Short mmCIF file of C-alpha atoms and ligand atoms in Angstrom, two decimals:
data_model
loop_
_atom_site.label_atom_id
_atom_site.label_comp_id
_atom_site.label_asym_id
_atom_site.label_seq_id
_atom_site.Cartn_x
_atom_site.Cartn_y
_atom_site.Cartn_z
CA UNK A 1 -1.30 23.85 -14.08
CA UNK A 2 -2.23 20.39 -13.89
CA UNK A 3 -5.11 19.54 -11.43
CA UNK A 4 -5.83 15.77 -9.28
CA UNK A 5 -8.84 14.91 -7.97
CA UNK A 6 -8.46 12.80 -5.18
CA UNK A 7 -11.14 11.35 -2.38
CA UNK A 8 -10.27 12.71 1.26
CA UNK A 9 -11.18 11.33 4.56
CA UNK A 10 -14.58 13.06 5.63
CA UNK A 11 -15.08 11.68 9.24
CA UNK A 12 -13.41 8.00 10.76
CA UNK A 13 -15.56 5.34 10.10
CA UNK A 14 -18.49 4.00 12.91
CA UNK A 15 -18.64 0.44 12.73
CA UNK A 16 -18.25 0.41 8.23
CA UNK A 17 -17.40 3.39 6.58
CA UNK A 18 -20.13 4.86 5.08
CA UNK A 19 -20.18 6.62 1.49
CA UNK A 20 -20.38 9.76 3.53
CA UNK A 21 -17.49 9.34 5.03
CA UNK A 22 -15.00 10.48 1.68
CA UNK A 23 -15.24 13.30 -0.23
CA UNK A 24 -13.97 14.81 -3.03
CA UNK A 25 -11.03 17.48 -3.85
CA UNK A 26 -9.47 19.40 -6.35
CA UNK A 27 -6.07 19.92 -5.90
CA UNK A 28 -2.82 21.87 -8.42
CA UNK A 29 -0.14 19.48 -9.09
CA UNK A 30 3.57 20.90 -8.80
CA UNK A 31 5.82 20.80 -11.83
CA UNK A 32 7.82 17.59 -12.71
CA UNK A 33 11.40 17.77 -11.54
CA UNK A 34 13.86 15.71 -12.57
CA UNK A 35 13.58 12.05 -11.55
CA UNK A 36 9.74 12.60 -11.44
CA UNK A 37 7.02 11.57 -13.32
CA UNK A 38 3.37 12.53 -13.43
CA UNK A 39 1.10 9.95 -13.81
CA UNK A 40 -2.16 9.35 -14.45
CA UNK A 41 -4.58 6.54 -12.74
CA UNK A 42 -5.60 3.95 -14.99
CA UNK A 43 -7.70 1.09 -12.17
CA UNK A 44 -6.93 1.73 -8.13
CA UNK A 45 -7.76 -1.08 -6.03
CA UNK A 46 -9.50 -1.09 -3.00
CA UNK A 47 -7.90 -3.02 0.41
CA UNK A 48 -9.73 -4.92 3.41
CA UNK A 49 -6.72 -3.14 5.36
CA UNK A 50 -7.32 0.50 4.11
CA UNK A 51 -9.71 0.26 6.84
CA UNK A 52 -7.06 -0.38 9.43
CA UNK A 53 -5.21 2.28 8.51
CA UNK A 54 -8.70 4.69 8.32
CA UNK A 55 -8.47 4.77 12.20
CA UNK A 56 -5.18 6.12 12.18
CA UNK A 57 -5.03 9.21 9.97
CA UNK A 58 -6.50 12.88 10.28
CA UNK A 59 -9.34 13.61 8.33
CA UNK A 60 -8.88 15.60 4.93
CA UNK A 61 -6.02 13.12 4.42
CA UNK A 62 -6.22 11.54 0.41
CA UNK A 63 -7.17 7.99 1.33
CA UNK A 64 -4.64 6.46 1.36
CA UNK A 65 -2.17 8.85 0.27
CA UNK A 66 1.08 6.42 1.51
CA UNK A 67 3.45 8.77 0.02
CA UNK A 68 1.92 11.67 -0.14
CA UNK A 69 0.75 11.57 3.97
CA UNK A 70 4.31 10.77 5.39
CA UNK A 71 3.54 12.79 8.48
CA UNK A 72 0.66 10.29 9.59
CA UNK A 73 2.77 7.86 8.53
CA UNK A 74 4.98 8.21 10.75
CA UNK A 75 2.15 8.57 13.51
CA UNK A 76 0.25 5.39 12.72
CA UNK A 77 4.00 3.65 13.02
CA UNK A 78 4.05 5.17 16.48
CA UNK A 79 0.70 3.58 16.65
CA UNK A 80 -0.55 0.32 19.01
CA UNK A 81 -0.47 -1.80 15.85
CA UNK A 82 2.67 0.23 14.20
CA UNK A 83 4.17 -2.90 13.07
CA UNK A 84 1.84 -4.32 11.31
CA UNK A 85 1.07 -1.19 9.53
CA UNK A 86 4.15 -0.50 8.80
CA UNK A 87 5.33 -3.34 7.13
CA UNK A 88 1.16 -3.53 4.86
CA UNK A 89 2.06 0.12 3.81
CA UNK A 90 4.34 -0.67 1.71
CA UNK A 91 2.36 -2.82 -0.85
CA UNK A 92 -1.79 -1.53 -0.13
CA UNK A 93 -3.04 1.21 -1.87
CA UNK A 94 -2.14 0.55 -5.04
CA UNK A 95 -3.20 1.93 -8.39
CA UNK A 96 -1.94 0.99 -11.79
CA UNK A 97 -0.83 5.02 -13.92
CA UNK A 98 -0.83 6.01 -16.85
CA UNK A 99 2.86 7.63 -17.48
CA UNK A 100 2.47 10.76 -19.27
CA UNK A 101 5.09 12.87 -18.62
CA UNK A 102 8.05 12.30 -17.45
CA UNK A 103 11.46 13.56 -16.01
CA UNK A 104 13.19 10.69 -14.93
CA UNK A 105 15.39 7.98 -16.67
CA UNK A 106 14.03 4.13 -16.73
CA UNK A 107 10.04 5.72 -17.33
CA UNK A 108 8.48 6.39 -19.88
CA UNK A 109 5.78 7.73 -21.66
CA UNK A 110 3.54 5.63 -22.13
CA UNK A 111 4.21 2.48 -20.20
CA UNK A 112 1.96 1.41 -16.44
CA UNK A 113 3.38 1.76 -13.40
CA UNK A 114 2.14 0.41 -9.58
CA UNK A 115 2.03 3.12 -7.14
CA UNK A 116 1.21 3.17 -3.84
CA UNK A 117 -0.60 6.71 -3.97
CA UNK A 118 -3.68 6.37 -2.54
CA UNK A 119 -7.60 7.37 -4.67
CA UNK A 120 -6.37 10.10 -5.84
CA UNK A 121 -5.84 10.59 -10.01
CA UNK A 122 -3.24 12.52 -10.76
CA UNK A 123 0.25 12.08 -9.44
CA UNK A 124 3.41 13.89 -9.57
CA UNK A 125 6.05 11.21 -7.81
CA UNK A 126 9.60 10.80 -7.23
CA UNK A 127 10.57 7.40 -8.90
CA UNK A 128 12.76 6.76 -6.40
CA UNK A 129 15.38 3.97 -5.85
CA UNK A 130 13.17 0.89 -6.63
CA UNK A 131 13.64 -0.26 -2.75
CA UNK A 132 11.23 0.55 -0.15
CA UNK A 133 13.42 3.19 2.21
CA UNK A 134 12.96 2.29 5.84
CA UNK A 135 11.91 4.20 8.36
CA UNK A 136 7.94 4.21 5.86
CA UNK A 137 8.77 0.92 3.69
CA UNK A 138 6.37 2.72 0.86
CA UNK A 139 7.66 0.58 -2.36
CA UNK A 140 8.10 3.32 -5.31
CA UNK A 141 6.82 2.84 -8.05
CA UNK A 142 7.15 -0.03 -9.88
CA UNK A 143 6.71 -1.33 -13.95
CA UNK A 144 3.82 -2.35 -15.04
CA UNK A 145 6.03 -5.83 -17.37
CA UNK A 146 4.77 -6.20 -20.23
CA UNK A 147 1.38 -8.69 -20.25
CA UNK A 148 0.20 -8.60 -23.82
CA UNK A 149 -3.09 -9.66 -23.59
CA UNK A 150 -3.29 -9.80 -20.17
CA UNK A 151 -5.50 -7.24 -18.45
CA UNK A 152 -3.89 -4.52 -16.75
CA UNK A 153 -5.63 -4.70 -13.66
CA UNK A 154 -4.83 -8.21 -12.58
CA UNK A 155 -1.14 -5.82 -11.31
CA UNK A 156 -3.09 -4.99 -8.52
CA UNK A 157 -4.41 -8.39 -8.16
CA UNK A 158 -3.83 -11.97 -8.94
CA UNK A 159 -0.26 -10.81 -10.83
CA UNK A 160 0.63 -7.96 -8.31
CA UNK A 161 -0.03 -7.48 -3.76
CA UNK A 162 -2.90 -10.25 -3.57
CA UNK A 163 -1.13 -12.75 -5.54
CA UNK A 164 2.08 -12.65 -3.97
CA UNK A 165 0.71 -12.47 -0.48
CA UNK A 166 -0.57 -16.49 -1.64
CA UNK A 167 1.91 -16.98 -3.46
CA UNK A 168 4.86 -16.53 -1.23
CA UNK A 169 3.37 -17.41 2.80
CA UNK A 170 2.23 -20.12 1.04
CA UNK A 171 5.17 -21.70 -0.68
CA UNK A 172 7.71 -20.41 1.04
CA UNK A 173 5.82 -20.40 5.39
CA UNK A 174 3.80 -23.33 4.99
CA UNK A 175 5.77 -25.52 2.62
CA UNK A 176 2.53 -27.97 1.46
CA UNK A 177 3.55 -31.28 0.25
CA UNK A 178 1.76 -32.82 -2.44
CA UNK A 179 -1.14 -35.40 -0.60
CA UNK A 180 -1.60 -32.88 2.73
CA UNK A 181 -4.60 -30.72 3.56
CA UNK A 182 -4.73 -27.06 2.85
CA UNK A 183 -7.87 -24.58 4.21
CA UNK A 184 -7.83 -21.53 3.52
CA UNK A 185 -10.40 -19.06 4.69
CA UNK A 186 -11.58 -14.92 2.50
CA UNK A 187 -11.04 -18.15 -0.26
CA UNK A 188 -12.95 -16.37 -2.75
CA UNK A 189 -11.45 -13.26 -2.24
CA UNK A 190 -8.37 -11.60 -4.14
CA UNK A 191 -5.89 -13.37 -2.36
CA UNK A 192 -7.71 -16.74 -1.04
CA UNK A 193 -8.54 -17.07 -4.44
CA UNK A 194 -4.39 -17.89 -5.85
CA UNK A 195 -4.40 -19.70 -2.88
CA UNK A 196 -6.27 -22.49 -2.93
CA UNK A 197 -5.71 -23.45 -7.06
CA UNK A 198 -1.18 -22.77 -5.78
CA UNK A 199 -2.74 -25.39 -3.80
CA UNK A 200 -3.44 -27.49 -5.75
CA UNK A 201 -1.04 -27.12 -8.50
CA UNK A 202 0.85 -29.07 -5.57
CA UNK A 203 -1.59 -31.82 -5.36
CA UNK A 204 -2.67 -30.78 -2.31
CA UNK A 205 -6.52 -31.34 -1.09
CA UNK A 206 -7.99 -27.69 -1.04
CA UNK A 207 -11.03 -27.17 1.71
CA UNK A 208 -12.03 -23.14 1.29
CA UNK A 209 -14.54 -20.96 2.75
CA UNK A 210 -16.41 -18.09 2.14
CA UNK A 211 -19.02 -16.24 2.27
CA UNK A 212 -22.17 -16.90 -0.12
CA UNK A 213 -22.96 -20.44 -2.13
CA UNK A 214 -22.79 -18.68 -5.01
CA UNK A 215 -19.05 -18.11 -4.17
CA UNK A 216 -18.61 -21.64 -3.10
CA UNK A 217 -20.11 -22.78 -6.58
CA UNK A 218 -17.33 -20.97 -8.31
CA UNK A 219 -15.08 -22.32 -5.89
CA UNK A 220 -15.85 -25.90 -6.63
CA UNK A 221 -16.51 -25.26 -9.97
CA UNK A 222 -14.08 -23.35 -11.79
CA UNK A 223 -11.17 -22.49 -9.46
CA UNK A 224 -10.65 -26.55 -8.64
CA UNK A 225 -11.42 -26.68 -4.97
CA UNK A 226 -12.23 -29.83 -3.75
CA UNK A 227 -13.90 -28.46 -0.87
CA UNK A 228 -15.58 -25.86 -0.07
CA UNK A 229 -18.01 -24.76 2.61
CA UNK A 230 -20.46 -21.09 3.12
CA UNK A 231 -19.23 -20.15 6.46
CA UNK A 232 -22.45 -18.47 7.01
CA UNK A 233 -24.02 -21.61 7.28
CA UNK A 234 -21.96 -24.25 7.63
CA UNK A 235 -19.97 -25.20 11.28
CA UNK A 236 -17.24 -25.15 10.62
CA UNK A 237 -15.31 -27.35 12.66
CA UNK A 238 -18.22 -29.87 11.47
CA UNK A 239 -17.71 -29.24 8.07
CA UNK A 240 -14.14 -30.19 8.02
CA UNK A 241 -14.18 -33.04 9.93
CA UNK A 242 -16.22 -34.37 7.22
CA UNK A 243 -13.94 -32.95 4.24
CA UNK A 244 -10.37 -33.62 6.48
CA UNK A 245 -10.85 -35.94 9.14
CA UNK A 246 -7.54 -36.55 9.76
CA UNK A 247 -6.76 -33.40 10.29
CA UNK A 248 -5.89 -30.05 8.29
CA UNK A 249 -2.02 -30.07 7.72
CA UNK A 250 -1.95 -26.24 6.46
CA UNK A 251 -4.70 -23.30 7.21
CA UNK A 252 -3.77 -19.82 5.74
CA UNK A 253 -5.50 -17.90 7.51
CA UNK A 254 -7.79 -14.70 5.78
CA UNK A 255 -10.14 -14.15 8.40
CA UNK A 256 -8.93 -14.64 11.69
CA UNK A 257 -11.45 -14.94 15.02
CA UNK A 258 -13.91 -17.67 15.45
CA UNK A 259 -13.52 -19.44 11.73
CA UNK A 260 -10.19 -19.60 12.32
CA UNK A 261 -10.43 -21.10 15.95
CA UNK A 262 -12.53 -23.84 15.00
CA UNK A 263 -9.70 -24.31 12.43
CA UNK A 264 -6.63 -24.12 14.11
CA UNK A 265 -8.72 -27.20 16.96
CA UNK A 266 -8.69 -29.90 13.41
CA UNK A 267 -5.23 -29.23 12.70
CA UNK A 268 -3.24 -32.29 12.53
CA UNK A 269 0.21 -33.29 13.95
CA UNK A 270 3.19 -30.38 13.33
CA UNK A 271 0.85 -28.70 11.07
CA UNK A 272 1.95 -25.00 9.95
CA UNK A 273 -0.38 -21.87 10.19
CA UNK A 274 -0.01 -18.89 8.22
CA UNK A 275 -1.52 -15.63 9.26
CA UNK A 276 -1.95 -12.98 6.95
CA UNK A 277 -5.17 -11.41 7.60
CA UNK A 278 -7.90 -10.61 10.27
CA UNK A 279 -10.70 -9.06 8.35
CA UNK A 280 -13.15 -10.48 10.95
CA UNK A 281 -11.65 -8.00 13.67
CA UNK A 282 -10.86 -5.41 11.40
CA UNK A 283 -13.93 -3.02 12.83
CA UNK A 284 -12.51 -2.85 16.45
CA UNK A 285 -8.98 -4.00 16.41
CA UNK A 286 -9.28 -4.70 20.86
CA UNK A 287 -10.92 -6.58 20.66
CA UNK A 288 -9.02 -9.47 19.31
CA UNK A 289 -7.85 -12.11 21.76
CA UNK A 290 -4.85 -14.67 21.54
CA UNK A 291 -6.55 -17.89 20.28
CA UNK A 292 -7.38 -20.38 23.68
CA UNK A 293 -5.88 -22.72 21.76
CA UNK A 294 -1.98 -23.63 23.69
CA UNK A 295 -3.25 -27.09 24.56
CA UNK A 296 -4.02 -28.02 20.96
CA UNK A 297 -0.26 -26.13 19.73
CA UNK A 298 0.84 -28.57 22.51
CA UNK A 299 0.21 -31.46 21.36
CA UNK A 300 -0.21 -32.16 17.27
CA UNK A 301 2.91 -28.88 17.99
CA UNK A 302 1.96 -26.69 15.67
CA UNK A 303 3.61 -23.44 14.03
CA UNK A 304 1.47 -20.30 13.72
CA UNK A 305 3.10 -17.73 11.72
CA UNK A 306 2.40 -13.65 10.62
CA UNK A 307 3.31 -12.58 7.09
CA UNK A 308 3.29 -9.33 5.80
CA UNK A 309 3.94 -9.56 1.83
CA UNK A 310 5.72 -6.83 2.04
CA UNK A 311 8.97 -8.88 3.32
CA UNK A 312 9.58 -10.09 -0.12
CA UNK A 313 9.79 -7.59 -1.78
CA UNK A 314 13.73 -8.80 -3.05
CA UNK A 315 11.72 -11.56 -4.64
CA UNK A 316 8.96 -9.48 -5.73
CA UNK A 317 9.59 -10.81 -9.64
CA UNK A 318 10.06 -14.58 -9.07
CA UNK A 319 5.75 -14.52 -7.38
CA UNK A 320 4.56 -12.71 -10.58
CA UNK A 321 6.59 -14.38 -13.24
CA UNK A 322 5.14 -17.59 -11.75
CA UNK A 323 2.08 -16.53 -11.04
CA UNK A 324 1.86 -14.85 -14.71
CA UNK A 325 3.27 -18.94 -16.46
CA UNK A 326 0.77 -20.45 -13.94
CA UNK A 327 -1.74 -17.85 -15.49
CA UNK A 328 -0.83 -17.74 -19.74
CA UNK A 329 -1.13 -21.79 -18.39
CA UNK A 330 -4.34 -21.33 -17.81
CA UNK A 331 -3.42 -23.69 -14.62
CA UNK A 332 -4.24 -20.26 -12.28
CA UNK A 333 -8.13 -18.67 -13.08
CA UNK A 334 -8.56 -15.02 -12.43
CA UNK A 335 -11.31 -13.18 -12.04
CA UNK A 336 -12.24 -9.17 -10.82
CA UNK A 337 -14.90 -7.21 -9.72
CA UNK A 338 -14.64 -4.56 -11.80
CA UNK A 339 -16.15 -0.93 -9.88
CA UNK A 340 -16.45 1.77 -13.33
CA UNK A 341 -15.73 5.70 -12.56
CA UNK A 342 -13.87 7.63 -10.26
CA UNK A 343 -16.35 8.75 -8.36
CA UNK A 344 -17.42 4.98 -7.08
CA UNK A 345 -14.58 4.01 -5.44
CA UNK A 346 -15.26 4.44 -1.61
CA UNK A 347 -18.82 2.49 -2.77
CA UNK A 348 -16.65 -0.48 -4.09
CA UNK A 349 -14.95 -0.72 -1.05
CA UNK A 350 -17.82 -0.96 1.20
CA UNK A 351 -18.53 -3.05 -0.95
CA UNK A 352 -15.50 -5.51 -1.03
CA UNK A 353 -15.84 -5.18 3.04
CA UNK A 354 -19.43 -6.52 2.49
CA UNK A 355 -18.12 -9.74 0.55
CA UNK A 356 -19.89 -8.23 -2.41
CA UNK A 357 -16.73 -9.48 -4.28
CA UNK A 358 -15.49 -12.65 -6.52
CA UNK A 359 -11.96 -12.45 -6.52
CA UNK A 360 -10.13 -9.05 -6.21
CA UNK A 361 -11.58 -5.85 -6.48
CA UNK A 362 -10.88 -2.67 -8.61
CA UNK A 363 -11.89 0.58 -9.68
CA UNK A 364 -11.80 1.38 -12.75
CA UNK A 365 -11.31 5.22 -14.03
N1 NAP B 401 -0.50 -9.54 5.13
C1 NAP B 401 -0.60 -8.96 3.97
O1 NAP B 401 1.39 -8.67 3.19
C2 NAP B 401 -1.65 -9.16 3.31
C3 NAP B 401 -1.55 -8.75 1.74
C4 NAP B 401 -3.07 -8.78 1.16
C5 NAP B 401 -4.04 -8.86 2.38
N2 NAP B 401 -3.78 -8.67 3.39
C6 NAP B 401 -5.17 -9.77 4.11
O2 NAP B 401 -5.65 -10.90 3.71
C7 NAP B 401 -6.87 -10.45 3.25
C8 NAP B 401 -7.60 -11.06 2.45
O3 NAP B 401 -7.86 -9.77 1.57
P1 NAP B 401 -7.77 -10.06 0.10
O4 NAP B 401 -7.89 -8.74 -1.01
O5 NAP B 401 -7.87 -10.94 -0.35
O6 NAP B 401 -9.63 -9.47 0.10
P2 NAP B 401 -10.81 -10.57 -0.11
O7 NAP B 401 -10.80 -11.37 0.15
O8 NAP B 401 -10.92 -9.91 -2.04
O9 NAP B 401 -12.47 -9.19 0.24
C9 NAP B 401 -11.98 -9.82 1.63
C10 NAP B 401 -12.72 -10.74 1.90
O10 NAP B 401 -13.21 -10.48 3.35
C11 NAP B 401 -14.51 -11.44 3.12
N3 NAP B 401 -14.78 -10.78 4.52
C12 NAP B 401 -15.36 -9.65 5.01
N4 NAP B 401 -15.62 -9.91 6.42
C13 NAP B 401 -15.78 -10.99 7.20
C14 NAP B 401 -15.84 -11.78 7.85
N5 NAP B 401 -16.30 -11.18 9.66
N6 NAP B 401 -15.90 -13.17 8.80
C15 NAP B 401 -14.85 -13.86 7.25
N7 NAP B 401 -14.78 -13.53 5.81
C16 NAP B 401 -14.88 -12.20 5.91
C17 NAP B 401 -15.26 -10.90 2.25
O11 NAP B 401 -15.52 -12.65 1.76
P3 NAP B 401 -16.84 -13.70 1.93
O12 NAP B 401 -18.20 -12.57 1.14
O13 NAP B 401 -16.20 -15.05 1.86
O14 NAP B 401 -16.86 -13.15 3.16
C18 NAP B 401 -14.58 -10.34 1.57
O15 NAP B 401 -14.99 -10.43 0.46
C19 NAP B 401 -7.54 -9.74 4.52
O16 NAP B 401 -7.89 -9.69 6.11
C20 NAP B 401 -5.90 -8.39 3.88
O17 NAP B 401 -6.25 -7.66 5.23
C21 NAP B 401 -2.96 -9.27 4.10
#
């Protein structure tokens, strides 16, 4: 009998998660049936949105085993944040896993998959139809393309969900033009660092906001951001008035809250805003308020759209292949914050929420 280890939720978080909120458990796996694979995790992703989902998980659930905990997911979909959760479920909680046994054509032993199984080190699963199926919208495992000399872990970062979360909302929704000003918050994170670099490739002036001087230095000196500011030390509105006196054309919002209100108050006529994250509010979604800016939106004729990257499922490979090309050409640089050891996964998650990561936070098993 093959055994798996999984990290389960022991209690719901009060404020920020703590390592004591998690426990490691073991379970026996069933034999592999037709259409299934057995895979061993190599890297886990730790993602901000996992914090939101946790409020709707049951104590004892794998953190967060999307395919496994179907009953929980159905409950989640009935909850107050159902729409966001439903769509984000499709691409969160990813791991890269190596296929060690296969009874599924097209999924040979030795290849790797990106799968949405939560924090568990071995999994037996259906490979499915290749498309997320309603009502759960959980993507079945995707084969990792041959990456050559690039690290496998990039399929959880710049060449995976975070990369596409930068690529599609920026290019398809905001459509930045050369010479325009693009501002991004969470700029040194997995998504934000890619957003700024794509905007630079497209000939825009790029302004990033991040939470430490070291991150600001990295954005300006290594990633080619034209301006970067530590939002913990700088007034965002004042910084924007200096860096973009005529206003911001495109705002890529990863964080929500007061920083976003300040950026939205400094938009140029016909500016475009895409909201893909609200990490500053994940502690307490009940407290979120509509930004108090309706007149600004009217006067500047702004457009704001929320976006869950799962909506681009049908164009997934297009984003990954363009990002791979840019990475190979050296036009997009990446950085990962790698925590070693299955048992240290909660620590990596907590550190990422505190802002300890540069670029994508992953766990190497
Ligand atoms: N809509 C979608 O489909 C989708 C997909 C992927 C991600 N997202 C969202 O996009 C955002 C970025 O995700 P990511 O994976 O790239 O994470 P990330 O930026 O790599 O990591 C999270 C970062 O958030 C920052 N942060 C933490 N608390 C904050 C606060 N109160 N105010 C401002 N910044 C704070 C920290 O950086 P600092 O040091 O700069 O504070 C931390 O490093 C998240 O909100 C996530 O939920 C959405």
